mmCIF file of N, CA and C in Angstrom:
data_model
loop_
_atom_site.group_PDB
_atom_site.id
_atom_site.type_symbol
_atom_site.label_atom_id
_atom_site.label_comp_id
_atom_site.label_asym_id
_atom_site.label_seq_id
_atom_site.Cartn_x
_atom_site.Cartn_y
_atom_site.Cartn_z
ATOM 1 N N UNK A 3 -0.037 8.882 5.451
ATOM 2 C CA UNK A 3 0.569 9.704 6.450
ATOM 3 C C UNK A 3 -0.424 10.289 7.456
ATOM 4 N N UNK A 4 -1.596 10.653 7.092
ATOM 5 C CA UNK A 4 -2.519 11.312 7.942
ATOM 6 C C UNK A 4 -3.194 10.144 8.923
ATOM 7 N N UNK A 5 -3.144 8.785 8.412
ATOM 8 C CA UNK A 5 -3.687 7.857 9.338
ATOM 9 C C UNK A 5 -2.585 7.673 10.382
ATOM 10 N N UNK A 6 -1.316 7.651 10.070
ATOM 11 C CA UNK A 6 -0.372 7.428 10.920
ATOM 12 C C UNK A 6 -0.204 8.436 11.992
ATOM 13 N N UNK A 7 -0.314 9.636 11.537
ATOM 14 C CA UNK A 7 -0.276 10.885 12.525
ATOM 15 C C UNK A 7 -1.449 10.847 13.413
ATOM 16 N N UNK A 8 -2.656 10.629 12.832
ATOM 17 C CA UNK A 8 -3.799 10.524 13.672
ATOM 18 C C UNK A 8 -3.741 9.411 14.669
ATOM 19 N N UNK A 9 -3.251 8.281 14.371
ATOM 20 C CA UNK A 9 -3.125 7.217 15.255
ATOM 21 C C UNK A 9 -2.121 7.401 16.340
ATOM 22 N N UNK A 10 -0.956 8.045 15.964
ATOM 23 C CA UNK A 10 0.153 8.436 16.832
ATOM 24 C C UNK A 10 -0.518 9.429 17.908
ATOM 25 N N UNK A 11 -1.216 10.485 17.467
ATOM 26 C CA UNK A 11 -1.715 11.490 18.357
ATOM 27 C C UNK A 11 -2.689 10.963 19.280
ATOM 28 N N UNK A 12 -3.540 10.001 18.769
ATOM 29 C CA UNK A 12 -4.619 9.320 19.615
ATOM 30 C C UNK A 12 -3.955 8.367 20.696
ATOM 31 N N UNK A 13 -2.871 7.738 20.206
ATOM 32 C CA UNK A 13 -2.107 6.930 21.157
ATOM 33 C C UNK A 13 -1.419 7.651 22.301
ATOM 34 N N UNK A 14 -0.915 8.814 21.899
ATOM 35 C CA UNK A 14 -0.179 9.746 22.879
ATOM 36 C C UNK A 14 -1.176 10.258 23.846
ATOM 37 N N UNK A 15 -2.346 10.678 23.404
ATOM 38 C CA UNK A 15 -3.475 11.072 24.097
ATOM 39 C C UNK A 15 -3.953 10.154 25.163
ATOM 40 N N UNK A 16 -4.148 8.833 24.620
ATOM 41 C CA UNK A 16 -4.592 7.771 25.362
ATOM 42 C C UNK A 16 -3.480 7.431 26.499
ATOM 43 N N UNK A 17 -2.190 7.620 26.287
ATOM 44 C CA UNK A 17 -1.283 7.376 27.192
ATOM 45 C C UNK A 17 -1.211 8.407 28.280
ATOM 46 N N UNK A 18 -1.427 9.692 27.846
ATOM 47 C CA UNK A 18 -1.536 10.770 28.846
ATOM 48 C C UNK A 18 -2.570 10.731 29.790
ATOM 49 N N UNK A 19 -3.886 10.234 29.237
ATOM 50 C CA UNK A 19 -5.083 10.124 30.114
ATOM 51 C C UNK A 19 -5.023 8.801 30.888
ATOM 52 N N UNK A 20 -4.413 7.802 30.253
ATOM 53 C CA UNK A 20 -4.298 6.530 31.048
ATOM 54 C C UNK A 20 -3.438 6.582 32.356
ATOM 55 N N UNK A 21 -2.466 7.358 32.374
ATOM 56 C CA UNK A 21 -1.662 7.488 33.606
ATOM 57 C C UNK A 21 -2.423 7.972 34.752
ATOM 58 N N UNK A 22 -3.301 9.030 34.443
ATOM 59 C CA UNK A 22 -3.878 9.642 35.464
ATOM 60 C C UNK A 22 -5.241 8.953 35.911
ATOM 61 N N UNK A 23 -5.864 8.156 34.982
ATOM 62 C CA UNK A 23 -7.234 7.591 35.065
ATOM 63 C C UNK A 23 -7.270 6.248 35.797
ATOM 64 N N UNK A 24 -6.504 5.338 35.189
ATOM 65 C CA UNK A 24 -6.477 3.958 35.631
ATOM 66 C C UNK A 24 -5.232 3.204 35.484
ATOM 67 N N UNK A 25 -4.864 2.513 36.456
ATOM 68 C CA UNK A 25 -3.643 1.699 36.317
ATOM 69 C C UNK A 25 -3.771 0.547 35.213
ATOM 70 N N UNK A 26 -4.938 -0.033 35.283
ATOM 71 C CA UNK A 26 -5.140 -1.028 34.247
ATOM 72 C C UNK A 26 -5.243 -0.581 32.805
ATOM 73 N N UNK A 27 -5.731 0.614 32.554
ATOM 74 C CA UNK A 27 -5.725 1.206 31.286
ATOM 75 C C UNK A 27 -4.280 1.409 30.899
ATOM 76 N N UNK A 28 -3.396 2.014 31.662
ATOM 77 C CA UNK A 28 -2.101 2.222 31.370
ATOM 78 C C UNK A 28 -1.241 1.069 31.087
ATOM 79 N N UNK A 29 -1.562 -0.120 31.786
ATOM 80 C CA UNK A 29 -0.779 -1.371 31.620
ATOM 81 C C UNK A 29 -1.311 -1.833 30.204
ATOM 82 N N UNK A 30 -2.552 -1.675 29.803
ATOM 83 C CA UNK A 30 -3.045 -2.105 28.483
ATOM 84 C C UNK A 30 -2.388 -1.363 27.417
ATOM 85 N N UNK A 31 -2.322 -0.037 27.623
ATOM 86 C CA UNK A 31 -1.620 0.823 26.597
ATOM 87 C C UNK A 31 -0.179 0.483 26.434
ATOM 88 N N UNK A 32 0.475 0.277 27.482
ATOM 89 C CA UNK A 32 1.838 -0.237 27.511
ATOM 90 C C UNK A 32 2.118 -1.522 26.805
ATOM 91 N N UNK A 33 1.192 -2.534 26.867
ATOM 92 C CA UNK A 33 1.179 -3.746 26.206
ATOM 93 C C UNK A 33 0.832 -3.514 24.525
ATOM 94 N N UNK A 34 0.056 -2.555 24.247
ATOM 95 C CA UNK A 34 -0.251 -2.353 22.814
ATOM 96 C C UNK A 34 0.961 -1.690 22.260
ATOM 97 N N UNK A 35 1.666 -0.859 23.029
ATOM 98 C CA UNK A 35 2.723 -0.087 22.492
ATOM 99 C C UNK A 35 4.055 -1.109 22.201
ATOM 100 N N UNK A 36 4.093 -2.152 23.131
ATOM 101 C CA UNK A 36 5.193 -3.120 22.942
ATOM 102 C C UNK A 36 4.746 -4.033 21.857
ATOM 103 N N UNK A 37 3.602 -4.340 21.478
ATOM 104 C CA UNK A 37 3.164 -5.204 20.449
ATOM 105 C C UNK A 37 3.455 -4.382 19.151
ATOM 106 N N UNK A 38 3.287 -3.113 19.022
ATOM 107 C CA UNK A 38 3.382 -2.337 17.852
ATOM 108 C C UNK A 38 4.809 -2.191 17.585
ATOM 109 N N UNK A 39 5.690 -2.025 18.463
ATOM 110 C CA UNK A 39 7.181 -1.968 18.344
ATOM 111 C C UNK A 39 7.775 -3.286 17.956
ATOM 112 N N UNK A 40 7.182 -4.344 18.435
ATOM 113 C CA UNK A 40 7.619 -5.753 17.973
ATOM 114 C C UNK A 40 7.245 -5.982 16.460
ATOM 115 N N UNK A 41 6.141 -5.554 16.036
ATOM 116 C CA UNK A 41 5.614 -5.681 14.668
ATOM 117 C C UNK A 41 6.154 -4.635 13.749
ATOM 118 N N UNK A 42 6.775 -3.621 14.035
ATOM 119 C CA UNK A 42 7.325 -2.612 13.176
ATOM 120 C C UNK A 42 8.341 -3.294 12.085
ATOM 121 N N UNK A 43 9.309 -4.024 12.525
ATOM 122 C CA UNK A 43 10.176 -4.525 11.522
ATOM 123 C C UNK A 43 9.459 -5.360 10.437
ATOM 124 N N UNK A 44 8.408 -5.989 10.739
ATOM 125 C CA UNK A 44 7.484 -6.767 9.822
ATOM 126 C C UNK A 44 6.895 -5.977 8.899
ATOM 127 N N UNK A 45 6.325 -4.843 9.326
ATOM 128 C CA UNK A 45 5.594 -3.860 8.462
ATOM 129 C C UNK A 45 6.583 -3.228 7.555
ATOM 130 N N UNK A 46 7.720 -2.924 8.029
ATOM 131 C CA UNK A 46 8.803 -2.285 7.170
ATOM 132 C C UNK A 46 9.282 -3.273 6.084
ATOM 133 N N UNK A 47 9.504 -4.456 6.501
ATOM 134 C CA UNK A 47 9.987 -5.508 5.476
ATOM 135 C C UNK A 47 8.782 -5.764 4.511
ATOM 136 N N UNK A 48 7.587 -5.731 4.953
ATOM 137 C CA UNK A 48 6.356 -6.023 4.014
ATOM 138 C C UNK A 48 6.313 -4.859 3.120
ATOM 139 N N UNK A 49 6.458 -3.626 3.506
ATOM 140 C CA UNK A 49 6.280 -2.419 2.702
ATOM 141 C C UNK A 49 7.414 -2.436 1.655
ATOM 142 N N UNK A 50 8.636 -2.819 2.071
ATOM 143 C CA UNK A 50 9.918 -2.773 1.125
ATOM 144 C C UNK A 50 9.458 -3.892 -0.080
ATOM 145 N N UNK A 51 9.016 -5.100 0.434
ATOM 146 C CA UNK A 51 8.768 -6.083 -0.505
ATOM 147 C C UNK A 51 7.686 -5.648 -1.582
ATOM 148 N N UNK A 52 6.580 -5.101 -1.025
ATOM 149 C CA UNK A 52 5.507 -4.582 -1.900
ATOM 150 C C UNK A 52 6.110 -3.366 -2.798
ATOM 151 N N UNK A 53 6.872 -2.616 -2.355
ATOM 152 C CA UNK A 53 7.253 -1.518 -3.182
ATOM 153 C C UNK A 53 8.276 -2.041 -4.308
ATOM 154 N N UNK A 54 9.084 -2.934 -3.945
ATOM 155 C CA UNK A 54 10.097 -3.490 -4.984
ATOM 156 C C UNK A 54 9.460 -4.427 -5.946
ATOM 157 N N UNK A 55 8.537 -5.242 -5.599
ATOM 158 C CA UNK A 55 7.798 -5.968 -6.686
ATOM 159 C C UNK A 55 6.948 -5.076 -7.381
ATOM 160 N N UNK A 56 6.332 -4.142 -6.731
ATOM 161 C CA UNK A 56 5.439 -3.231 -7.616
ATOM 162 C C UNK A 56 6.319 -2.530 -8.655
ATOM 163 N N UNK A 57 7.480 -1.896 -8.193
ATOM 164 C CA UNK A 57 8.234 -1.215 -9.232
ATOM 165 C C UNK A 57 8.822 -2.194 -10.151
ATOM 166 N N UNK A 58 9.136 -3.376 -9.887
ATOM 167 C CA UNK A 58 9.683 -4.260 -10.859
ATOM 168 C C UNK A 58 8.557 -4.634 -11.928
ATOM 169 N N UNK A 59 7.325 -4.827 -11.528
ATOM 170 C CA UNK A 59 6.255 -5.081 -12.490
ATOM 171 C C UNK A 59 5.961 -3.849 -13.195
ATOM 172 N N UNK A 60 6.074 -2.635 -12.678
ATOM 173 C CA UNK A 60 5.815 -1.370 -13.425
ATOM 174 C C UNK A 60 6.882 -1.366 -14.504
ATOM 175 N N UNK A 61 8.009 -1.557 -14.242
ATOM 176 C CA UNK A 61 9.280 -1.438 -15.197
ATOM 177 C C UNK A 61 8.963 -2.540 -16.383
ATOM 178 N N UNK A 62 8.640 -3.710 -15.922
ATOM 179 C CA UNK A 62 8.334 -4.827 -16.956
ATOM 180 C C UNK A 62 7.232 -4.376 -17.764
ATOM 181 N N UNK A 63 6.012 -3.684 -17.179
ATOM 182 C CA UNK A 63 5.067 -3.315 -18.053
ATOM 183 C C UNK A 63 5.332 -2.171 -19.042
ATOM 184 N N UNK A 64 6.274 -1.330 -18.644
ATOM 185 C CA UNK A 64 6.584 -0.128 -19.363
ATOM 186 C C UNK A 64 7.337 -0.586 -20.627
ATOM 187 N N UNK A 65 8.129 -1.669 -20.566
ATOM 188 C CA UNK A 65 8.949 -2.184 -21.586
ATOM 189 C C UNK A 65 8.004 -3.079 -22.488
ATOM 190 N N UNK A 66 6.984 -3.553 -22.139
ATOM 191 C CA UNK A 66 6.040 -4.485 -22.938
ATOM 192 C C UNK A 66 5.297 -3.614 -23.982
ATOM 193 N N UNK A 67 4.797 -4.212 -24.982
ATOM 194 C CA UNK A 67 3.985 -3.605 -25.902
ATOM 195 C C UNK A 67 2.559 -3.496 -25.568
ATOM 196 N N UNK A 68 2.352 -4.089 -24.462
ATOM 197 C CA UNK A 68 0.803 -4.120 -23.983
ATOM 198 C C UNK A 68 0.422 -2.717 -23.449
ATOM 199 N N UNK A 69 1.324 -2.004 -22.882
ATOM 200 C CA UNK A 69 0.855 -0.851 -22.372
ATOM 201 C C UNK A 69 0.701 0.345 -23.294
ATOM 202 N N UNK A 70 1.371 0.242 -24.461
ATOM 203 C CA UNK A 70 1.041 1.322 -25.478
ATOM 204 C C UNK A 70 0.552 0.448 -26.815
ATOM 205 N N UNK A 71 -0.675 0.699 -26.984
ATOM 206 C CA UNK A 71 -1.352 0.132 -28.111
ATOM 207 C C UNK A 71 -1.782 1.188 -29.096
ATOM 208 N N UNK A 72 -1.297 0.962 -30.261
ATOM 209 C CA UNK A 72 -1.633 1.902 -31.399
ATOM 210 C C UNK A 72 -2.491 1.332 -32.507
ATOM 211 N N UNK A 73 -3.352 2.217 -32.758
ATOM 212 C CA UNK A 73 -4.401 1.764 -33.939
ATOM 213 C C UNK A 73 -3.521 2.309 -35.288
ATOM 214 N N UNK A 74 -2.930 1.327 -35.827
ATOM 215 C CA UNK A 74 -2.231 1.762 -37.067
ATOM 216 C C UNK A 74 -2.987 2.275 -38.152
ATOM 217 N N UNK A 75 -4.310 1.968 -38.248
ATOM 218 C CA UNK A 75 -5.089 2.468 -39.269
ATOM 219 C C UNK A 75 -5.215 4.037 -39.217
ATOM 220 N N UNK A 76 -5.441 4.404 -37.955
ATOM 221 C CA UNK A 76 -5.712 5.943 -37.807
ATOM 222 C C UNK A 76 -4.528 6.613 -37.139
ATOM 223 N N UNK A 77 -3.395 5.950 -36.709
ATOM 224 C CA UNK A 77 -2.250 6.485 -36.116
ATOM 225 C C UNK A 77 -2.710 7.115 -34.650
ATOM 226 N N UNK A 78 -3.609 6.560 -34.006
ATOM 227 C CA UNK A 78 -4.051 6.985 -32.643
ATOM 228 C C UNK A 78 -3.425 6.161 -31.648
ATOM 229 N N UNK A 79 -3.068 6.835 -30.429
ATOM 230 C CA UNK A 79 -2.380 6.100 -29.355
ATOM 231 C C UNK A 79 -3.565 6.124 -28.266
ATOM 232 N N UNK A 80 -3.775 4.960 -27.534
ATOM 233 C CA UNK A 80 -4.790 4.919 -26.602
ATOM 234 C C UNK A 80 -4.083 5.359 -25.270
ATOM 235 N N UNK A 81 -4.822 6.005 -24.318
ATOM 236 C CA UNK A 81 -4.311 6.403 -22.968
ATOM 237 C C UNK A 81 -4.467 5.294 -22.052
ATOM 238 N N UNK A 82 -3.744 5.319 -20.769
ATOM 239 C CA UNK A 82 -3.683 4.243 -19.787
ATOM 240 C C UNK A 82 -5.123 3.829 -19.419
ATOM 241 N N UNK A 83 -6.031 4.749 -19.190
ATOM 242 C CA UNK A 83 -7.353 4.423 -18.686
ATOM 243 C C UNK A 83 -8.223 3.572 -19.897
ATOM 244 N N UNK A 84 -7.968 3.873 -21.034
ATOM 245 C CA UNK A 84 -8.618 3.182 -22.004
ATOM 246 C C UNK A 84 -8.165 1.689 -22.124
ATOM 247 N N UNK A 85 -6.798 1.591 -21.952
ATOM 248 C CA UNK A 85 -6.120 0.422 -21.997
ATOM 249 C C UNK A 85 -6.535 -0.513 -20.780
ATOM 250 N N UNK A 86 -6.492 0.119 -19.655
ATOM 251 C CA UNK A 86 -6.981 -0.559 -18.385
ATOM 252 C C UNK A 86 -8.456 -1.123 -18.528
ATOM 253 N N UNK A 87 -9.333 -0.107 -19.080
ATOM 254 C CA UNK A 87 -10.711 -0.664 -18.982
ATOM 255 C C UNK A 87 -11.015 -1.604 -20.173
ATOM 256 N N UNK A 88 -10.189 -1.603 -21.223
ATOM 257 C CA UNK A 88 -10.472 -2.374 -22.300
ATOM 258 C C UNK A 88 -9.865 -3.763 -22.183
ATOM 259 N N UNK A 89 -8.700 -3.793 -21.721
ATOM 260 C CA UNK A 89 -7.974 -4.999 -21.645
ATOM 261 C C UNK A 89 -7.635 -5.548 -20.201
ATOM 262 N N UNK A 90 -7.980 -4.721 -19.234
ATOM 263 C CA UNK A 90 -7.827 -5.262 -17.845
ATOM 264 C C UNK A 90 -6.339 -5.267 -17.321
ATOM 265 N N UNK A 91 -5.423 -4.504 -17.996
ATOM 266 C CA UNK A 91 -4.033 -4.538 -17.629
ATOM 267 C C UNK A 91 -3.796 -3.674 -16.413
ATOM 268 N N UNK A 92 -3.049 -4.099 -15.386
ATOM 269 C CA UNK A 92 -2.951 -3.255 -14.272
ATOM 270 C C UNK A 92 -1.348 -3.005 -13.933
ATOM 271 N N UNK A 93 -0.522 -3.401 -14.821
ATOM 272 C CA UNK A 93 0.891 -3.177 -14.596
ATOM 273 C C UNK A 93 1.510 -2.074 -15.448
ATOM 274 N N UNK A 94 0.597 -1.213 -15.912
ATOM 275 C CA UNK A 94 1.051 -0.064 -16.886
ATOM 276 C C UNK A 94 1.583 1.153 -16.096
ATOM 277 N N UNK A 95 0.989 1.401 -14.945
ATOM 278 C CA UNK A 95 1.568 2.545 -14.217
ATOM 279 C C UNK A 95 2.062 2.069 -12.801
ATOM 280 N N UNK A 96 2.924 2.850 -12.172
ATOM 281 C CA UNK A 96 3.566 2.373 -10.899
ATOM 282 C C UNK A 96 2.446 2.305 -9.837
ATOM 283 N N UNK A 97 1.516 3.219 -9.854
ATOM 284 C CA UNK A 97 0.463 3.128 -8.806
ATOM 285 C C UNK A 97 -0.417 1.798 -8.956
ATOM 286 N N UNK A 98 -0.812 1.619 -10.103
ATOM 287 C CA UNK A 98 -1.595 0.390 -10.424
ATOM 288 C C UNK A 98 -0.801 -0.996 -10.046
ATOM 289 N N UNK A 99 0.389 -0.866 -10.363
ATOM 290 C CA UNK A 99 1.313 -2.204 -10.206
ATOM 291 C C UNK A 99 1.415 -2.366 -8.642
ATOM 292 N N UNK A 100 1.698 -1.259 -7.970
ATOM 293 C CA UNK A 100 1.864 -1.436 -6.519
ATOM 294 C C UNK A 100 0.669 -1.914 -5.864
ATOM 295 N N UNK A 101 -0.552 -1.264 -6.160
ATOM 296 C CA UNK A 101 -1.786 -1.773 -5.713
ATOM 297 C C UNK A 101 -2.155 -3.198 -6.067
ATOM 298 N N UNK A 102 -1.813 -3.624 -7.226
ATOM 299 C CA UNK A 102 -2.067 -5.045 -7.661
ATOM 300 C C UNK A 102 -1.076 -5.987 -6.881
ATOM 301 N N UNK A 103 0.219 -5.577 -6.622
ATOM 302 C CA UNK A 103 1.064 -6.529 -5.818
ATOM 303 C C UNK A 103 0.649 -6.513 -4.325
ATOM 304 N N UNK A 104 0.143 -5.521 -3.831
ATOM 305 C CA UNK A 104 -0.398 -5.488 -2.406
ATOM 306 C C UNK A 104 -1.677 -6.384 -2.422
ATOM 307 N N UNK A 105 -2.421 -6.312 -3.408
ATOM 308 C CA UNK A 105 -3.679 -7.093 -3.272
ATOM 309 C C UNK A 105 -3.315 -8.611 -3.519
ATOM 310 N N UNK A 106 -2.321 -8.899 -4.231
ATOM 311 C CA UNK A 106 -1.836 -10.340 -4.517
ATOM 312 C C UNK A 106 -1.173 -10.721 -3.077
ATOM 313 N N UNK A 107 -0.444 -9.873 -2.370
ATOM 314 C CA UNK A 107 0.051 -10.315 -1.130
ATOM 315 C C UNK A 107 -0.944 -10.578 0.000
ATOM 316 N N UNK A 108 -1.981 -9.637 -0.040
ATOM 317 C CA UNK A 108 -3.090 -9.826 0.980
ATOM 318 C C UNK A 108 -3.884 -11.031 0.778
ATOM 319 N N UNK A 109 -4.150 -11.478 -0.570
ATOM 320 C CA UNK A 109 -5.102 -12.411 -0.800
ATOM 321 C C UNK A 109 -4.329 -13.815 -1.126
ATOM 322 N N UNK A 110 -3.088 -13.764 -0.889
ATOM 323 C CA UNK A 110 -2.087 -14.959 -1.023
ATOM 324 C C UNK A 110 -2.246 -15.553 -2.367
ATOM 325 N N UNK A 111 -2.256 -14.707 -3.430
ATOM 326 C CA UNK A 111 -2.386 -15.148 -4.710
ATOM 327 C C UNK A 111 -1.006 -15.488 -5.361
#
């Protein structure tokens, strides 16, 4: 949210300064704004896909027995950080599953 707000404020400041400073700069900013508006549906669809797959993997991880591992000898339950560091599981929490799905989409895995 902070990055989006800062980018919007910077873009609006550049548009304000571009109108009075240079015609070429204002044409360039107009082109950048047109490109961003054209790409907005793609970013929304990608965000929805990442969120839906991330939540699906998180739900699947919560129902599996891999996310809650108990030592039956001592009756002790391990926390998520111990499971993640020991077994390398990344679908036990929603945050980790969304990050894992995003990295899978970015690296085309």
